[in-house]
Short mmCIF file of C-alpha atoms in Angstrom, two decimals:
data_model
loop_
_atom_site.label_atom_id
_atom_site.label_comp_id
_atom_site.label_asym_id
_atom_site.label_seq_id
_atom_site.Cartn_x
_atom_site.Cartn_y
_atom_site.Cartn_z
CA MET A 267 -23.76 58.69 -43.00
CA TYR A 268 -25.92 57.09 -45.74
CA LYS A 269 -29.24 55.77 -44.21
CA ILE A 270 -31.38 52.80 -45.31
CA GLY A 271 -34.68 51.77 -43.83
CA ILE A 272 -36.09 48.38 -44.61
CA LEU A 273 -39.76 47.46 -43.72
CA PHE A 274 -40.85 44.06 -43.63
CA SER A 275 -44.26 42.48 -43.80
CA ASP A 276 -42.92 39.53 -41.69
CA ARG A 277 -39.72 38.60 -40.30
CA GLU A 278 -39.17 35.34 -42.27
CA PHE A 279 -36.41 36.52 -44.72
CA GLU A 280 -35.31 39.57 -42.83
CA HIS A 281 -31.70 38.46 -42.05
CA ASP A 282 -31.01 37.37 -45.59
CA VAL A 283 -32.51 40.92 -47.12
CA TYR A 284 -30.58 42.81 -44.75
CA GLU A 285 -27.32 40.87 -45.38
CA LEU A 286 -27.55 41.38 -48.94
CA ILE A 287 -28.32 45.07 -48.73
CA LYS A 288 -25.39 45.41 -46.44
CA ALA A 289 -23.15 43.86 -48.65
CA PHE A 290 -24.01 46.35 -51.33
CA TYR A 291 -23.98 49.47 -49.04
CA PRO A 292 -21.32 48.18 -46.49
CA GLU A 293 -20.86 51.54 -44.82
CA ALA A 294 -24.47 52.54 -44.72
CA GLU A 295 -26.49 52.79 -41.38
CA ILE A 296 -29.39 50.25 -41.80
CA HIS A 297 -32.65 50.18 -40.02
CA THR A 298 -34.92 47.50 -40.21
CA SER A 299 -38.77 47.17 -38.87
CA THR A 300 -42.03 45.31 -39.22
CA GLU A 301 -43.97 48.36 -37.55
CA GLY A 302 -42.80 51.32 -39.51
CA LEU A 303 -40.06 53.52 -40.39
CA GLU A 304 -39.59 57.05 -38.77
CA GLY A 305 -37.11 59.68 -39.87
CA GLU A 306 -35.31 60.52 -43.16
CA TYR A 307 -33.71 57.80 -45.19
CA ASP A 308 -31.65 58.17 -48.34
CA LEU A 309 -33.08 54.99 -49.49
CA ARG A 310 -36.05 52.98 -48.31
CA PHE A 311 -37.44 49.33 -49.19
CA CYS A 312 -40.57 47.70 -48.45
CA VAL A 313 -40.60 43.82 -48.53
CA GLU A 314 -44.17 42.30 -48.45
CA ARG A 315 -45.84 39.10 -49.74
CA GLN A 316 -48.76 39.65 -52.01
CA ALA A 317 -50.82 36.68 -53.17
CA ASP A 318 -48.01 34.48 -54.99
CA SER A 319 -45.39 36.84 -55.23
CA PHE A 320 -42.82 38.88 -53.01
CA LEU A 321 -42.95 42.61 -53.72
CA ILE A 322 -40.07 44.82 -53.10
CA HIS A 323 -40.71 48.54 -53.08
CA TYR A 324 -37.97 51.05 -53.33
CA GLU A 325 -37.64 54.80 -53.05
CA SER A 326 -34.75 57.26 -53.10
CA GLU A 327 -34.13 60.90 -54.63
CA GLU A 328 -33.13 59.19 -57.85
CA HIS A 329 -35.31 55.97 -57.89
CA THR A 330 -38.94 54.92 -57.15
CA GLY A 331 -40.72 51.73 -58.01
CA VAL A 332 -41.23 48.07 -57.25
CA THR A 333 -40.06 44.70 -58.72
CA SER A 334 -41.50 41.42 -57.86
CA ALA A 335 -40.41 37.74 -57.43
CA GLU A 336 -42.84 34.89 -57.93
CA MET A 337 -42.86 32.45 -55.26
CA ILE A 338 -42.61 28.83 -55.51
CA LYS A 339 -45.49 26.67 -54.05
CA GLY A 340 -45.70 22.91 -53.51
CA GLN A 341 -47.86 20.34 -51.71
CA SER A 342 -46.58 17.61 -49.45
CA ARG A 343 -47.52 14.02 -50.26
CA ASP A 344 -47.62 12.49 -46.63
CA ASN A 345 -46.50 13.47 -43.01
CA GLU A 346 -43.29 11.84 -43.69
CA THR A 347 -42.01 14.34 -46.12
CA ASP A 348 -43.78 17.42 -44.82
CA ALA A 349 -40.67 18.60 -43.11
CA LEU A 350 -38.31 17.91 -45.98
CA ILE A 351 -40.73 19.72 -48.59
CA SER A 352 -41.27 22.70 -46.24
CA PHE A 353 -37.54 23.18 -45.76
CA SER A 354 -36.85 22.89 -49.51
CA LEU A 355 -39.68 25.24 -50.42
CA ARG A 356 -38.34 27.76 -48.01
CA LYS A 357 -35.00 27.64 -49.38
CA GLN A 358 -36.19 27.84 -53.04
CA ASN A 359 -38.15 30.79 -52.10
CA LYS A 360 -35.37 32.48 -50.33
CA ASP A 361 -33.32 32.27 -53.61
CA VAL A 362 -36.24 33.62 -55.59
CA LEU A 363 -36.32 36.74 -53.28
CA LYS A 364 -32.62 37.21 -53.20
CA TYR A 365 -31.99 36.96 -56.69
CA SER A 366 -34.69 39.57 -57.49
CA LEU A 367 -33.34 41.75 -54.96
CA TYR A 368 -29.73 41.36 -55.89
CA LYS A 369 -30.76 42.56 -59.67
CA LEU A 370 -32.48 45.61 -58.12
CA LEU A 371 -29.62 46.51 -56.00
CA GLU A 372 -27.25 46.07 -58.81
CA LYS A 373 -29.49 48.40 -60.85
CA LEU A 374 -29.61 50.96 -57.89
CA SER A 375 -25.83 51.04 -56.76
CA GLY A 376 -24.33 50.50 -60.30
CA ARG A 377 -22.10 47.58 -59.06
CA THR A 378 -22.03 43.72 -58.76
CA LEU A 379 -20.58 41.57 -56.02
CA PRO A 380 -17.93 38.96 -56.74
CA TRP A 381 -20.02 36.27 -54.66
CA GLY A 382 -23.35 37.29 -56.12
CA ASN A 383 -26.27 37.08 -53.76
CA LEU A 384 -24.58 34.28 -51.53
CA THR A 385 -24.78 35.61 -47.95
CA GLY A 386 -24.34 33.55 -44.84
CA ILE A 387 -23.30 30.42 -46.96
CA ARG A 388 -19.98 28.80 -47.54
CA PRO A 389 -19.30 28.90 -51.45
CA ALA A 390 -16.96 25.65 -51.14
CA LYS A 391 -19.77 23.85 -49.35
CA LEU A 392 -22.30 24.74 -51.68
CA ALA A 393 -20.22 23.45 -54.62
CA MET A 394 -19.21 20.53 -53.01
CA GLY A 395 -22.86 19.69 -52.41
CA MET A 396 -23.89 20.01 -55.89
CA ILE A 397 -20.92 17.49 -56.97
CA GLU A 398 -21.69 15.03 -54.45
CA ALA A 399 -25.23 15.18 -55.71
CA GLY A 400 -24.13 13.87 -59.01
CA MET A 401 -23.37 17.37 -60.94
CA LYS A 402 -20.60 17.63 -63.16
CA ASN A 403 -18.29 20.56 -62.51
CA THR A 404 -19.50 22.28 -65.43
CA GLU A 405 -23.13 21.86 -64.13
CA ALA A 406 -22.36 23.14 -60.89
CA ALA A 407 -20.54 26.05 -62.09
CA LYS A 408 -23.39 26.93 -64.37
CA GLU A 409 -25.76 26.76 -61.22
CA MET A 410 -23.36 29.05 -59.31
CA ARG A 411 -23.13 31.73 -62.01
CA GLU A 412 -26.95 31.57 -63.03
CA ARG A 413 -28.86 30.93 -59.91
CA TYR A 414 -26.67 32.83 -57.41
CA LEU A 415 -25.21 35.25 -59.83
CA VAL A 416 -21.47 34.33 -58.55
CA SER A 417 -18.89 35.75 -60.76
CA PRO A 418 -17.00 33.36 -63.26
CA GLN A 419 -13.68 33.77 -61.36
CA LYS A 420 -15.21 33.13 -57.83
CA THR A 421 -17.20 30.30 -59.34
CA ALA A 422 -14.11 28.39 -60.63
CA LEU A 423 -12.27 29.15 -57.32
CA ALA A 424 -14.96 27.48 -55.45
CA ILE A 425 -15.27 24.51 -57.78
CA THR A 426 -11.63 24.02 -57.75
CA ILE A 427 -11.36 24.02 -54.00
CA ALA A 428 -14.55 21.74 -53.61
CA ASN A 429 -12.62 19.03 -55.64
CA ARG A 430 -9.53 19.46 -53.67
CA GLU A 431 -11.37 19.19 -50.52
CA ARG A 432 -13.00 15.98 -51.65
CA GLU A 433 -9.73 14.53 -52.34
CA ILE A 434 -8.28 15.38 -49.15
CA LEU A 435 -11.24 14.16 -46.92
CA LYS A 436 -11.73 11.08 -49.01
CA GLU A 437 -10.22 8.60 -46.43
CA ILE A 438 -12.22 10.49 -43.38
CA ASP A 439 -14.83 8.51 -41.66
CA TYR A 440 -17.55 11.14 -41.34
CA GLU A 441 -20.06 8.96 -39.26
CA ASN A 442 -17.83 7.37 -36.87
CA GLY A 443 -14.85 10.08 -36.67
CA TYR A 444 -14.50 13.43 -35.06
CA SER A 445 -12.25 16.12 -34.61
CA LEU A 446 -11.09 17.91 -31.41
CA TYR A 447 -10.52 21.88 -30.81
CA VAL A 448 -8.86 22.81 -27.65
CA GLY A 449 -8.79 26.58 -26.85
CA ILE A 450 -6.24 28.46 -25.11
CA PRO A 451 -7.70 31.99 -24.75
CA PHE A 452 -4.66 33.97 -23.84
CA CYS A 453 -2.54 36.34 -25.87
CA PRO A 454 0.62 38.56 -25.33
CA SER A 455 -1.77 41.55 -26.24
CA ILE A 456 -5.10 41.99 -27.95
CA CYS A 457 -5.05 42.87 -31.60
CA LEU A 458 -7.03 45.85 -32.77
CA TYR A 459 -9.25 43.61 -35.16
CA CYS A 460 -9.80 40.80 -32.75
CA SER A 461 -13.32 39.56 -31.82
CA PHE A 462 -12.11 36.20 -30.55
CA SER A 463 -12.35 35.17 -26.84
CA SER A 464 -8.90 36.09 -25.63
CA TYR A 465 -7.38 37.72 -22.66
CA PRO A 466 -3.95 39.61 -22.09
CA LEU A 467 -1.62 37.21 -20.46
CA LYS A 468 -0.23 39.72 -18.08
CA GLN A 469 -3.45 40.12 -16.25
CA TRP A 470 -4.01 36.18 -16.26
CA GLU A 471 -0.86 34.53 -15.93
CA LYS A 472 -1.39 33.56 -12.43
CA ARG A 473 -4.36 31.80 -13.24
CA VAL A 474 -3.19 29.78 -16.39
CA ASP A 475 -2.57 26.61 -14.11
CA GLU A 476 -6.07 27.25 -12.79
CA TYR A 477 -7.51 27.12 -16.36
CA LEU A 478 -5.39 24.14 -17.24
CA ASP A 479 -6.92 22.26 -14.29
CA ALA A 480 -10.51 22.78 -15.63
CA LEU A 481 -9.38 22.21 -19.34
CA CYS A 482 -7.57 18.84 -18.29
CA ARG A 483 -10.76 17.78 -16.33
CA GLU A 484 -12.88 18.50 -19.46
CA ILE A 485 -10.31 16.54 -21.84
CA LYS A 486 -10.54 13.54 -19.55
CA GLU A 487 -14.23 13.51 -19.31
CA VAL A 488 -14.84 14.16 -23.04
CA SER A 489 -12.58 11.24 -23.86
CA LEU A 490 -14.99 8.93 -21.86
CA MET A 491 -17.80 10.24 -23.90
CA MET A 492 -16.24 9.71 -27.31
CA LYS A 493 -14.84 6.12 -26.46
CA GLY A 494 -15.42 3.77 -29.45
CA ARG A 495 -14.95 6.81 -32.12
CA LYS A 496 -12.35 7.57 -34.13
CA LEU A 497 -10.34 10.86 -33.37
CA ASP A 498 -9.12 12.12 -36.75
CA THR A 499 -7.67 15.60 -36.00
CA ILE A 500 -6.71 17.85 -33.08
CA TYR A 501 -6.57 21.62 -33.36
CA ILE A 502 -5.05 23.46 -30.50
CA GLY A 503 -5.92 27.37 -31.19
CA GLY A 504 -6.84 30.49 -29.17
CA GLY A 505 -5.94 33.15 -28.22
CA THR A 506 -2.34 32.08 -28.72
CA PRO A 507 -1.37 28.46 -27.30
CA THR A 508 2.20 29.42 -27.26
CA THR A 509 1.65 31.85 -24.44
CA LEU A 510 1.81 28.70 -22.24
CA GLN A 511 5.12 27.91 -20.64
CA PRO A 512 6.96 24.95 -21.67
CA TYR A 513 5.89 22.88 -18.55
CA GLN A 514 2.22 23.95 -19.25
CA ILE A 515 2.43 22.85 -22.91
CA ARG A 516 3.87 19.59 -21.93
CA ARG A 517 1.11 19.12 -19.27
CA LEU A 518 -1.68 20.00 -21.64
CA LEU A 519 -0.07 17.49 -24.53
CA ASP A 520 0.28 14.76 -21.94
CA ALA A 521 -3.16 15.08 -20.75
CA LEU A 522 -4.35 14.89 -24.41
CA GLY A 523 -2.38 11.99 -25.04
CA GLU A 524 -3.24 9.76 -21.86
CA SER A 525 -7.12 10.42 -22.48
CA PHE A 526 -7.32 10.28 -26.43
CA THR A 527 -3.95 8.66 -27.38
CA PHE A 528 -2.41 10.23 -30.60
CA ASP A 529 -2.54 6.73 -32.57
CA GLY A 530 -4.10 6.95 -35.82
CA LEU A 531 -4.20 10.78 -36.12
CA CYS A 532 -4.46 12.29 -39.59
CA GLU A 533 -3.04 15.88 -38.23
CA PHE A 534 -2.14 17.38 -35.22
CA THR A 535 -1.82 21.41 -35.44
CA ILE A 536 -0.67 23.84 -32.72
CA GLU A 537 -1.13 27.51 -33.64
CA ALA A 538 2.17 28.96 -32.55
CA GLY A 539 0.62 32.15 -33.77
CA ARG A 540 2.23 35.24 -32.12
CA PRO A 541 5.84 35.27 -33.04
CA ASP A 542 6.65 37.14 -29.68
CA SER A 543 5.27 34.14 -27.68
CA ILE A 544 7.69 31.71 -29.38
CA THR A 545 10.95 30.52 -27.81
CA ARG A 546 13.23 27.41 -28.41
CA GLU A 547 12.14 25.82 -25.29
CA LYS A 548 8.42 25.95 -26.16
CA LEU A 549 9.05 24.68 -29.72
CA GLU A 550 11.27 21.74 -28.04
CA ALA A 551 8.32 20.91 -25.83
CA VAL A 552 5.87 20.80 -28.70
CA ARG A 553 8.45 18.80 -30.77
CA ALA A 554 8.46 16.06 -28.19
CA PHE A 555 4.93 15.13 -29.09
CA PRO A 556 3.70 14.09 -32.48
CA VAL A 557 2.30 17.51 -33.77
CA THR A 558 2.30 17.42 -37.44
CA ARG A 559 1.53 21.15 -38.10
CA ILE A 560 2.15 24.58 -36.57
CA SER A 561 1.15 28.39 -37.66
CA VAL A 562 3.57 31.30 -37.31
CA ASN A 563 1.31 34.16 -38.11
CA PRO A 564 2.65 37.69 -38.95
CA GLN A 565 -0.76 39.04 -40.55
CA THR A 566 1.51 41.62 -42.00
CA MET A 567 5.29 42.20 -42.61
CA ASN A 568 4.99 45.84 -42.47
CA GLN A 569 6.37 47.34 -39.01
CA GLU A 570 4.12 50.26 -39.13
CA THR A 571 1.11 48.11 -39.31
CA LEU A 572 2.10 45.89 -36.69
CA ASP A 573 2.30 48.85 -34.54
CA ILE A 574 -1.11 50.21 -35.58
CA ILE A 575 -2.90 46.93 -35.08
CA GLY A 576 -1.31 46.26 -31.39
CA ARG A 577 0.50 43.14 -32.36
CA ARG A 578 3.49 44.40 -30.28
CA HIS A 579 6.22 42.11 -32.17
CA THR A 580 8.61 43.04 -34.92
CA VAL A 581 8.85 41.77 -38.42
CA LYS A 582 12.32 40.32 -37.29
CA GLN A 583 10.68 38.37 -34.78
CA THR A 584 8.69 36.69 -37.34
CA GLU A 585 11.55 35.65 -39.17
CA GLU A 586 13.63 34.42 -36.30
CA ALA A 587 10.50 32.49 -34.99
CA PHE A 588 10.16 31.01 -38.46
CA LEU A 589 13.70 29.94 -38.92
CA LEU A 590 13.74 28.61 -35.34
CA ALA A 591 11.02 26.25 -36.05
CA ARG A 592 12.64 24.93 -39.41
CA GLN A 593 15.91 24.69 -37.45
CA LEU A 594 14.21 22.23 -34.97
CA GLY A 595 12.80 20.28 -38.00
CA TYR A 596 9.16 21.45 -38.23
CA ASN A 597 8.35 20.59 -41.73
CA ASN A 598 4.70 21.86 -42.33
CA ILE A 599 4.40 25.43 -41.32
CA ASN A 600 1.32 27.52 -41.95
CA MET A 601 1.34 31.54 -42.06
CA ASP A 602 -1.82 33.53 -41.75
CA LEU A 603 -2.21 36.97 -43.49
CA ILE A 604 -4.65 39.57 -43.39
CA VAL A 605 -5.59 41.95 -46.40
CA GLY A 606 -7.42 44.98 -45.73
CA LEU A 607 -5.61 46.36 -42.67
CA PRO A 608 -5.75 49.86 -41.71
CA GLY A 609 -3.55 52.05 -43.95
CA GLU A 610 -2.18 49.09 -45.98
CA ASP A 611 -2.38 49.65 -49.63
CA ILE A 612 -1.36 47.09 -52.71
CA SER A 613 2.41 48.25 -52.43
CA MET A 614 2.36 47.09 -48.77
CA VAL A 615 0.86 43.86 -49.12
CA LYS A 616 3.46 43.11 -51.98
CA ASN A 617 6.11 44.08 -49.55
CA THR A 618 4.49 41.22 -47.07
CA LEU A 619 4.16 38.69 -49.88
CA GLU A 620 7.68 38.96 -51.01
CA GLN A 621 8.91 38.66 -47.39
CA VAL A 622 6.99 35.63 -46.74
CA LYS A 623 7.99 33.97 -50.25
CA ALA A 624 11.73 34.38 -48.99
CA LEU A 625 10.74 32.30 -45.82
CA GLY A 626 8.79 29.69 -47.77
CA PRO A 627 6.12 28.28 -45.80
CA ASP A 628 4.01 25.20 -46.62
CA SER A 629 0.71 26.68 -46.44
CA LEU A 630 -0.53 30.27 -46.46
CA THR A 631 -3.94 31.70 -45.49
CA ILE A 632 -5.14 34.95 -46.78
CA HIS A 633 -7.85 36.49 -44.59
CA SER A 634 -9.70 39.35 -45.85
CA LEU A 635 -10.21 41.60 -42.85
CA ALA A 636 -13.69 41.49 -41.18
CA VAL A 637 -14.43 44.00 -38.75
CA LYS A 638 -16.99 42.31 -36.40
CA ARG A 639 -18.95 44.13 -33.61
CA ALA A 640 -16.61 42.95 -30.77
CA ALA A 641 -13.42 44.07 -32.48
CA ARG A 642 -11.77 47.35 -30.87
CA LEU A 643 -11.24 48.55 -34.55
CA ASN A 644 -15.16 48.66 -34.53
CA MET A 645 -15.60 49.92 -31.16
CA PHE A 646 -13.15 52.91 -31.79
CA LYS A 647 -14.08 53.51 -35.38
CA ASP A 648 -14.01 57.32 -34.94
CA LYS A 649 -10.43 57.12 -34.00
CA TYR A 650 -9.64 55.10 -37.24
CA GLN A 651 -12.18 56.64 -39.77
CA GLU A 652 -9.56 58.53 -41.52
CA MET A 653 -7.35 55.56 -42.18
CA THR A 654 -7.87 53.57 -45.61
CA PHE A 655 -8.99 49.83 -45.61
CA GLU A 656 -8.11 48.83 -49.14
CA ASN A 657 -8.98 45.53 -50.60
CA ASN A 658 -9.77 44.75 -54.28
CA GLN A 659 -9.64 42.12 -56.76
CA GLU A 660 -6.18 43.15 -57.74
CA ILE A 661 -5.05 42.59 -54.36
CA MET A 662 -6.74 39.26 -54.12
CA ASP A 663 -5.28 38.22 -57.52
CA MET A 664 -1.81 39.21 -56.37
CA THR A 665 -1.94 37.04 -53.19
CA MET A 666 -3.04 34.05 -55.18
CA ARG A 667 -0.19 34.53 -57.77
CA ALA A 668 2.17 34.66 -54.86
CA ALA A 669 0.81 31.47 -53.51
CA TYR A 670 1.02 29.80 -56.91
CA GLU A 671 4.65 30.83 -57.16
CA MET A 672 5.14 29.26 -53.77
CA GLU A 673 3.81 25.94 -55.35
CA MET A 674 0.65 26.09 -53.18
CA GLY A 675 -2.89 25.73 -54.46
CA PRO A 676 -6.15 26.70 -52.84
CA TYR A 677 -7.59 24.16 -50.48
CA TYR A 678 -10.07 25.63 -48.42
CA LEU A 679 -12.30 28.92 -48.47
CA TYR A 680 -14.68 30.93 -46.08
CA ARG A 681 -16.50 33.96 -45.98
CA GLN A 682 -17.64 36.07 -42.92
CA LYS A 683 -19.79 38.99 -42.54
CA ASN A 684 -18.53 42.48 -42.88
CA MET A 685 -15.57 41.73 -45.00
CA LYS A 686 -13.78 44.45 -46.79
CA GLY A 687 -14.59 44.30 -50.55
CA ASN A 688 -16.99 41.38 -49.95
CA PHE A 689 -14.20 38.94 -50.68
CA GLU A 690 -13.12 35.59 -48.92
CA ASN A 691 -10.61 33.88 -46.92
CA VAL A 692 -8.59 31.40 -48.87
CA GLY A 693 -6.12 28.58 -47.46
CA TYR A 694 -3.29 27.75 -50.05
CA ALA A 695 -1.08 24.77 -49.55
CA LYS A 696 1.57 22.60 -51.14
CA VAL A 697 0.74 18.90 -51.98
CA ASP A 698 0.23 16.93 -48.82
CA LYS A 699 0.35 20.18 -46.58
CA ALA A 700 -3.15 21.21 -46.41
CA GLY A 701 -4.93 21.68 -43.09
CA ILE A 702 -7.52 18.96 -42.68
CA TYR A 703 -8.94 20.33 -39.71
CA ASN A 704 -9.80 23.73 -41.42
CA ILE A 705 -11.66 21.80 -44.13
CA LEU A 706 -13.59 19.90 -41.73
CA ILE A 707 -14.83 22.75 -39.45
CA MET A 708 -15.96 24.62 -42.57
CA GLU A 709 -17.55 22.03 -44.53
CA GLU A 710 -19.33 20.40 -41.38
CA LYS A 711 -18.77 16.88 -42.40
CA GLN A 712 -18.17 15.49 -39.01
CA PRO A 713 -18.44 16.43 -35.23
CA ILE A 714 -16.03 19.09 -33.94
CA ILE A 715 -15.78 18.67 -30.20
CA ALA A 716 -14.25 22.30 -28.75
CA LEU A 717 -12.82 22.30 -25.32
CA GLY A 718 -12.02 25.33 -23.17
CA ALA A 719 -13.47 28.75 -22.70
CA GLY A 720 -15.41 29.80 -25.87
CA GLY A 721 -15.44 26.31 -27.21
CA SER A 722 -18.44 25.82 -29.53
CA SER A 723 -18.91 22.03 -30.44
CA LYS A 724 -20.74 21.15 -33.60
CA LEU A 725 -22.38 18.05 -33.25
CA VAL A 726 -22.80 16.84 -36.78
CA PHE A 727 -25.20 13.81 -37.40
CA ASP A 728 -27.82 12.20 -39.55
CA GLN A 729 -25.36 11.87 -42.33
CA GLY A 730 -24.41 15.51 -42.29
CA ARG A 731 -28.06 16.91 -42.64
CA ARG A 732 -28.16 18.15 -39.01
CA ILE A 733 -25.96 20.00 -36.74
CA GLU A 734 -26.44 20.99 -32.91
CA ARG A 735 -24.10 23.38 -31.04
CA VAL A 736 -22.99 22.78 -27.60
CA GLU A 737 -21.38 26.00 -26.28
CA ASN A 738 -18.90 26.62 -23.40
CA VAL A 739 -18.99 29.98 -21.59
CA LYS A 740 -16.37 32.39 -23.13
CA ASP A 741 -15.49 34.12 -19.76
CA VAL A 742 -12.43 32.31 -18.20
CA THR A 743 -13.47 32.78 -14.64
CA ASN A 744 -16.94 31.41 -15.42
CA TYR A 745 -15.10 28.47 -17.31
CA ILE A 746 -13.10 27.59 -14.36
CA THR A 747 -16.02 27.80 -12.02
CA ARG A 748 -18.53 26.15 -13.82
CA ILE A 749 -16.50 23.19 -15.45
CA ASP A 750 -18.91 20.76 -14.14
CA GLU A 751 -21.82 22.48 -15.83
CA MET A 752 -19.63 22.46 -19.08
CA ILE A 753 -18.87 18.98 -18.95
CA GLU A 754 -22.53 17.83 -18.28
CA ARG A 755 -23.58 19.98 -21.38
CA LYS A 756 -21.61 18.18 -23.69
CA ARG A 757 -22.53 14.69 -21.87
CA THR A 758 -26.10 15.71 -22.61
CA GLY A 759 -25.62 16.71 -26.17
CA ILE A 760 -23.42 13.76 -27.07
CA ALA A 761 -25.90 11.44 -25.57
CA THR A 762 -28.76 12.98 -27.25
CA TRP A 763 -27.69 13.66 -30.83
CA LEU A 764 -24.35 11.43 -31.24
#
């Protein structure tokens, strides 16, 4: 295992430095400290401030030296502007440090990153902010290439998506509107790569109604808190919402309709998700309500991969579920795919794309595999260490071409930590089929109120300049027993910030 040690004089930019080094050396074991580094390391860094500069010392068997980055200084004019100036200077100095570090890492590793030195930031949101600030597309593109070292191809993707997002959201009222997320934390089985709050249905099916009791209480109370605001989108996710029985689906949707009403919704999405959870009766129950968009998510159309990752459904079940939804009149169906799954090479991804193309979904979300700490794939990495996890620009280009051949264009984009190949997740959609909620949750333009176990509400206010989170507990039993506390958390947060 390649070992890297990073010594900091202070912790101000520790996270940013760590994430950028991790992006260049994703398989390395990295240790950070402000006290000192003990033991042997293949590569050492020391990041310190000295006078008006950042100094980055580095040492390995092949390379030893130091690089510097000049700090930006400024003075506040009055107390009112102190906080804004301090925030702006910190961001500028972070950018300066990351630029210098990127150039050093490029030299040491002999490679570049498609998204340059962008870590912990949504590229389309960055591009949109520049355009909304008055920059032309060409100016924003130049800024991304020169300041953030983003590749020309990824720059073009971010600018394209930012403009399409602006067009899709042009009628949304950011100040008085909001969106609603409803979480159903149950799944037929837990996938190998999953890090979400989800629980095997077999172990919990006797408590699903009890969970719905608590959820319906939260729905009713939150609707009163948000009275007077316009509900723009509803997204029911999970877990797998279609683990609910037909009567439970009707109960949940009735509760939403009675409390919030569905009048004036721009979009209403339900993740049907796992094909093995979809039945005619469930789709008919959903169809009785004004749901505008569903997802049928195979992740891959290769049976051997489905077996490895624990999906426990067949490729044929995916096809049957999709065709059944079409037969019942669903005209906006999304499909999610993951690139970089264990053992899948480019030919297997091509097979998946060809089978999906034959079905003809209305939108497609391409995820680059991100292995998070909670995922079983990471917890049991010794078992899977001999498997390949292949993702590269050729594969990403192939997915884009397939989307274009299905008459879809990119409409939203986000990145996560630990993504294979340092790539991205991209949503593609036909005209008028884009997922509005997906854009709103990524671009943080309006409040998103999240209900259910594991729900994380984003309270966006002060014209989008501030965001506060209100969290629900993840554990289902705790959510049920502490539902009054969850409701009061929201009541306090909404009263304070909205």
